[in-house]
Structures are given as structure tokens and as C-alpha cells.
Amino acid sequence: MNTKRSLITKFHFLFTMCCIGLASQLSAQTIAAGGTKPLGPLSSYVDPYIGTGFHGHVFMGVNVPFGAVQLGPTNMSEGWDWCSGYHYSDSLIIGFAHTHLSGTGIGDLGDILFMPVTGEVKPSKGRPGNPASGYYSPFSHSDEIAKVGYYSVKLKKYNIKAELTATERVGMHRYSYPNGSTPKMVIDLEQGIGWDRSGENYFRKINDTTIVGYRFSSGWAVDQRIFFTAVFSEKIKGLSVYDSTSVKDGAEQKGKRLKAILTFDPSNTEILVKVGISPVSTDNALANIKAEAPGWNFESVMRKADEKWSDELGKVKITTADPSQMRVFYTALYHTMIAPSLFNDHNKDYRGTDKKVYNKASFNNLTTFSLWDTYRAAQPLYTIIHPEKVSDMANTMLAIYKQQGKLPVWHLHGNETNCMVGNPAIPVLSEAILKGYKGFDQNLAFEAIKNSSMLDERGLYYVKKYGFIPADSMAESVSIGLEYAVADWSAAQVAKKLNKKDDFQYFKKRAGYYLNYFDPKAGFMRGRLSEQTWRSPFSPFESIHEKGDFTEGNAWQYTWLVPHDVDGMISMLGGEKPFLNKLDSLFFVKGDMGAKASNDITGLIGSYAQGNEPGHHIPYLYAYAGQQWKTAEKVRYIMDNLYTDKNDGLCGNEDVGQMSAWYIFSSLGFYPVNPSSGAYVFGSPIVNSAELKVAKDKTLKIKVLNNSKQNKYIQKILFNSKPYTKAYIMHSDLMQGGTLQIEMGAEPSRTFGQKKSDRPRSEYN
């Protein structure tokens, strides 16, 4: 690139960054000072480093809300803490891939990896401690910039500045090479993340500036297919294609471990590349580039990405007295919008679970459904602030049902992974129906719910035959059975709404099967072998990862997994007083979980684990027995101590938005204990005020009076200027907009939420 063009580009970049920075600073000053409305983008509060340390496993890089592209660095290291490809502890980069997961406990994706290089390099990522063995480079966080829509890092080995931005389906790279060097680029189609293993790769040079290809791989997603087109700003002067380390003749190759090294003219000190991805074809990938990133203005793409994030983040505008809370809140909100991600092209073409191509669909097809995690809070959050996306999610699930014969369990890039337990799509789809969302076929939805519930797979055969899953028939039987009961309650409520009386009675009965896992003598849920026999020996503390009776947990944590029938659970535990005593005990008892305990049991308070999703509703259960003030104590403690604005600021896996969604809801002051019921239980808001855009023309305003670290107890609530005494509020009320005024105090209220008529009830929850 000539010097004049380079100087103009750099001027535009600096000007844009200054404008964004000034607007962000004004926004920060306004909100921190308690102003009513921010003056600039809320994106300035997002810190992508939060959750990249400890076990957060979050994505680092660039994307737009719910975009197909997650373009970012991939580290040299591998392992559980590198499920997203990046961990704060690492100091080596092997390149920049276009797909990444965020917060999962299994690694995959990492497709279509680019790495700028100079000098003589080998077509291999190399080995740590031996720089000559491959193309990897050291880097330092001091040379890194990470913000929404923009990522930059200096690759020390080559003295190259790498810059990234993105649209929905296009990753845009800008690489600044040192003067006097010969710019080169490695494209690695073998490299993936975690379980991912390369299958068939294809690479073809179309002309002097365009490369196309595909990468088929197998891993967590057993048959993943991704196509790409890469367009360069400068002419490719040299090309070497390798299968592993063997050079191949010709500019078109198929292989299992394809890599290419591209060489550019030494006069080009700056190389830009636009990479479009597609689940369908290289032609569609090129069309995505033409539709979303037709020019070469890096700053314009970056600015638009920031604007898209600011628009979405602006659906929830809060004020707090603590700037760090602002960073935690808006980073959490950002994390909830990384997925579900688009899995279609700009023209709406997509590839289904059956591997067939569906052209010009009437909805946006999505992927990365971590439903066992997200049905608890992330999906309910979408129904409030992203109502326009609910029908896309529902239609995607119904398309998956038609293609694979059941609703998704954990869907990834056109593949059913069957990961985790229960039928978590059922509460999500039921929630959409019960909350009155349209834009999808509700009769087909109930058909999908019913048929997915009546299969014989994954323990359902035993549920239908015995009313429980025998502990010696499969691992994690208790967790699986309890999750099925939650889904069955949701199915029953949909049947009731659609006037399917027999189905209602059937699924209502199955929703009560949670009782079959409770041992009254032990006082816990536990593995059952038969009507008369429990698995022994038994310890409520023990956790055996993937081979015990519980999924990433123990009996202390799973005994409370009855969010759909808390009244029934209270009776099961002997009444309100024993229920409250046992709930109190959960937060201070400690015991030996054993040598085979799950790594996911983190964020412990006694035996309560905030770092894993099955217990996220538990702190809110006090309200069902008239002690809402204890809910306030617990959720305030969790927010104050287990969520920070540091790189290790998450106490467990982000799990595709669920860990952060808990914080978003809890910060605002309420939480969906039983999501598809439409009821939200009050806790203890930490914001001073909030405005939620709940519909095109409606806003919910939350005003929190006398709020402070000491004043954590709700004293009284006014909703639209009228006294509101209930310890919960319904979705239908929130979506009408208006003003929710919450008055806080330093001592528990003796009246709020204590009357039985004011407590959340199982007919709602």
C-alpha cells in the first residue's frame, strides 16, 4: 500500500478512535455522576478481558451482536481453560480464527486461521520455546487493545501490528508490516480448537486477490462445514500450498491438513483482507462480503460494529454509583449477545441439521444453543429486551425438529451434540408460547414439544415406564430426571393454553416425578435403583464427574432443582420451617466432594455453587416461604463478591451468556426462577436506576431509592405510582412499560412479600 494511502487511513483511524473515546468518556462521566441519560455509546463500559482468566472461558476478539463471525486470537496452549481459544495467562498467539465459542466447557470451532508473518517460516504453528519450529508469535497484553468491534495486538516475533473488526458474516483484518520486510500470510485450514479435528479441506486461488475454500471438521460438532472467501487489498505475488508439511503443486488443492503461505510485494507495508464465511458455499461467502463490507474502509466497519453494540447495549440503560459496576454490567450484557449466533447467509440461505441447503428462509437461522445453561435466565432476558429475536429462535428450533426429529439439546453449527441433560429446548419454546409471542407455528411447536418428550432416548424410556430413571441404568440419572420434570411442567402449561386437556393431565403428572428422586430419610434427592432401593453408600457432598448420579454437582445442590413446583418442594422437605433451615444450611455447610468432583463446581458459598447453572435460582427460593429479605442478602453478596471487573471476574464458565444473564437480572432486582412461567422474583437491585426498552414504543423505568451497600433490603415498591406488595412480578406487567419504584433500607422489611398472598406461588412458578 502506498505511503499516502497509509497516512490517510491512519488519520481516519485516529480521528474515529478519538470521536468514540470522547463520546464514551462523556457517557461515563454522565452516568457515573448519576445523570439521567448517557451522552455517548455504552460500549465504552464493555471490557472483553473480564472472564478471560480463571474458568470464564469467554471469547476474546471482534464480532457484532449475535453475528456469525467471532474473529479473534487463538493461543498456542490447549486444554479446558482454552475452550474459547484464548486465556489471559497465555503469551503466545498462533493466529486469528473466524469462529470461537464463548464460555463453554468444551472446545470447538477456531475455523479458518490467518497469521501474518515475515521471513522464512514453516507451515506449522510450532512448539513453545522453539520459535523456529513454526509461525507462532509471543505477545504482551501491554501491546493489546480490546474493545467492542476492535481488537489489536503486536506480534513480537515479526514486529507486525494486527488489527481486527467484523460485520455479521465478514471478518476484516489489517496488518501493518515493518519497513523493509516481505509481507507474508499463513492460512491454516487444519487448525481448530479443543475437540475439533480437521477432515477435508479445500483451497483455491481464484485470482491475484481472491482465495476461496472450505473446512470440514469433526469434534463436538461431529460434521461441521464452513466455507470462506478471502479478498486481499493487494496482489498475491507468491503462493505455496502444503498438506501438512509437504508442498503441493497448483493453486487448487484438497487435503486433510491444508495450509498456504501467501507472499506480497515488499512495497506493501499494509495488507487488508476481508474474509466472508458461509455454511453453504464459497459463492455465498463472497456475496456476504459484497453485501456487508463492499469497500476497504476499516474504520467505517469498526465504527458500524461499535454502533451496533451501542444500540443493543442501549436497550438497558442503568445508573450506578460505582463505575466498576457499570463495567461488570455492560460486559455481562455484551456476553449475553455473543450467541445464539447467525448460521445463515445474507440472502437467508442456510445448511440444516440434515445437511441439506435451505434457500432464502423466512427467518434468521441460528446456532450455538447452549440450552441447558441458557434456558434459566439468558433466554428469558431475550424475551424482554430482544423480543424481535424470539421468533427467529423459535423458528430455528422448529426447523431443527423437522430435520432431526426432535428439538435441539445443545446445537452447534448444524449438529446435534446431545450435550448436557434434560429437554432444555422445551422450556424455551414453551416460554415463547406462554408469553404470547407470535411469528411461528404454535401447533407445530406443541407437536415438537410432545414428540421430543415421548422419545425413548436419553432416559425418557425409563421416565415413561417407571416414573424415574434407575441409577444403575445410566449416569447422572437424578439430574436428568429432575430436568425432565421441569420440561414436562412447561409442556403441560402449553397443552393447557392450547386446550389439549389429556396432554395437560399427562405432562402435569410427569412434572411431579421429581418426588421419585427424594429420599425422606436422607432428606435429599439421590439415585434410586428401584421402588424400594436407593443407591448406597450415599454422601450429599460427593460429586463424581460424568459417572455419578448428578451432572456437575451433588445432592446438596440438586435437591433444589424444582423451580416449577416450589410449593411442592416445601412440602416435600417438611414445611416452611424445615425448608428454610435446610436452605440456610446450604450456604454454610461444607464437605468433601471427593477426588472425582466436577471442575465446574466453583463459586462456592458453603455448598452453594454460583459458578454452575443448576443452582442459579436457589437464592431466590427464600421468597416462597416469606423471607424475601434473605434472598436480598444472598444475591447482594454474590454480586458484590463473585462478579468483578478483573480478568478473573467470573467465578465459573460464562456458558454462552447464562452466568452474565444471572447478573443482569439480579442487578435490576428480579429473576426468573421458573422461566416459562413468566414470573420474576424480587431480590436486591444494585442499580440506582434503569430504563429497559421492552417494545418499540414502550419503556420500563426502574427507580431505586436510598440504594447503597448497606441498604440492600426492599422496603416497599410502587408500580406506576400504586403500592405493589408482591414479592414477584409478571412478564406481562413488565412488558407494558411504566415505572417500578423500589425503596431500599438497611434492615429487612417486616411486611414486604411476607403475606402468603404476596409470595410467589407454584401456579405462577
Short mmCIF file of C-alpha atoms in Angstrom, two decimals, residues 6 9-14 17 93 96 114-118 137-140 142-146 150-165 172-179 181 183-185 268-273 298-299 302:
data_model
loop_
_atom_site.label_atom_id
_atom_site.label_comp_id
_atom_site.label_asym_id
_atom_site.label_seq_id
_atom_site.Cartn_x
_atom_site.Cartn_y
_atom_site.Cartn_z
CA SER A 6 -1.47 4.55 4.50
CA THR A 9 -6.04 5.55 6.56
CA LYS A 10 -4.18 6.10 9.82
CA PHE A 11 -5.56 9.64 10.12
CA HIS A 12 -9.12 8.35 9.67
CA PHE A 13 -8.49 5.65 12.28
CA LEU A 14 -7.11 8.08 14.86
CA MET A 17 -10.98 6.43 17.79
CA ILE A 93 -0.61 -16.45 19.52
CA PHE A 96 -6.66 -15.21 14.15
CA PHE A 114 -4.89 -16.38 9.40
CA MET A 115 -1.42 -15.43 10.65
CA PRO A 116 0.70 -12.58 9.23
CA VAL A 117 4.41 -13.40 9.10
CA THR A 118 7.73 -12.29 7.64
CA SER A 137 4.48 -15.39 17.97
CA PRO A 138 4.79 -14.10 21.53
CA PHE A 139 2.63 -11.14 22.52
CA SER A 140 2.06 -8.94 25.55
CA SER A 142 0.51 -4.22 27.11
CA ASP A 143 0.54 -4.31 23.30
CA GLU A 144 -3.11 -5.37 23.08
CA ILE A 145 -6.25 -3.27 22.63
CA ALA A 146 -9.61 -4.98 23.10
CA TYR A 150 -11.97 -3.68 17.50
CA TYR A 151 -9.01 -5.81 18.54
CA SER A 152 -5.32 -5.05 18.06
CA VAL A 153 -2.10 -6.72 19.10
CA LYS A 154 1.59 -6.51 18.24
CA LEU A 155 3.13 -9.81 17.16
CA LYS A 156 6.56 -9.54 18.74
CA LYS A 157 8.26 -12.17 16.61
CA TYR A 158 7.56 -10.24 13.40
CA ASN A 159 7.01 -6.69 14.68
CA ILE A 160 3.63 -6.77 12.93
CA LYS A 161 0.60 -4.84 14.17
CA ALA A 162 -2.57 -6.90 13.74
CA GLU A 163 -5.99 -5.19 13.77
CA LEU A 164 -9.40 -6.84 13.51
CA THR A 165 -13.01 -5.78 13.08
CA MET A 172 -11.85 -7.71 8.35
CA HIS A 173 -8.12 -7.79 9.07
CA ARG A 174 -5.49 -5.07 8.79
CA TYR A 175 -1.82 -5.97 9.16
CA SER A 176 0.97 -3.40 9.32
CA TYR A 177 4.35 -4.91 8.40
CA PRO A 178 7.75 -3.39 9.25
CA ASN A 179 9.53 -1.44 6.53
CA SER A 181 10.22 -6.79 5.12
CA PRO A 183 4.81 -9.39 3.83
CA LYS A 184 3.52 -12.94 4.06
CA MET A 185 0.32 -14.57 5.29
CA ASN A 268 3.19 -3.14 0.67
CA THR A 269 3.62 -2.31 4.33
CA GLU A 270 -0.10 -2.66 5.00
CA ILE A 271 -2.29 -5.58 3.90
CA LEU A 272 -6.05 -5.74 4.44
CA VAL A 273 -8.15 -8.84 3.95
CA PHE A 298 -11.52 -0.40 8.05
CA GLU A 299 -12.56 2.50 10.29
CA MET A 302 -15.18 -0.72 13.02
#
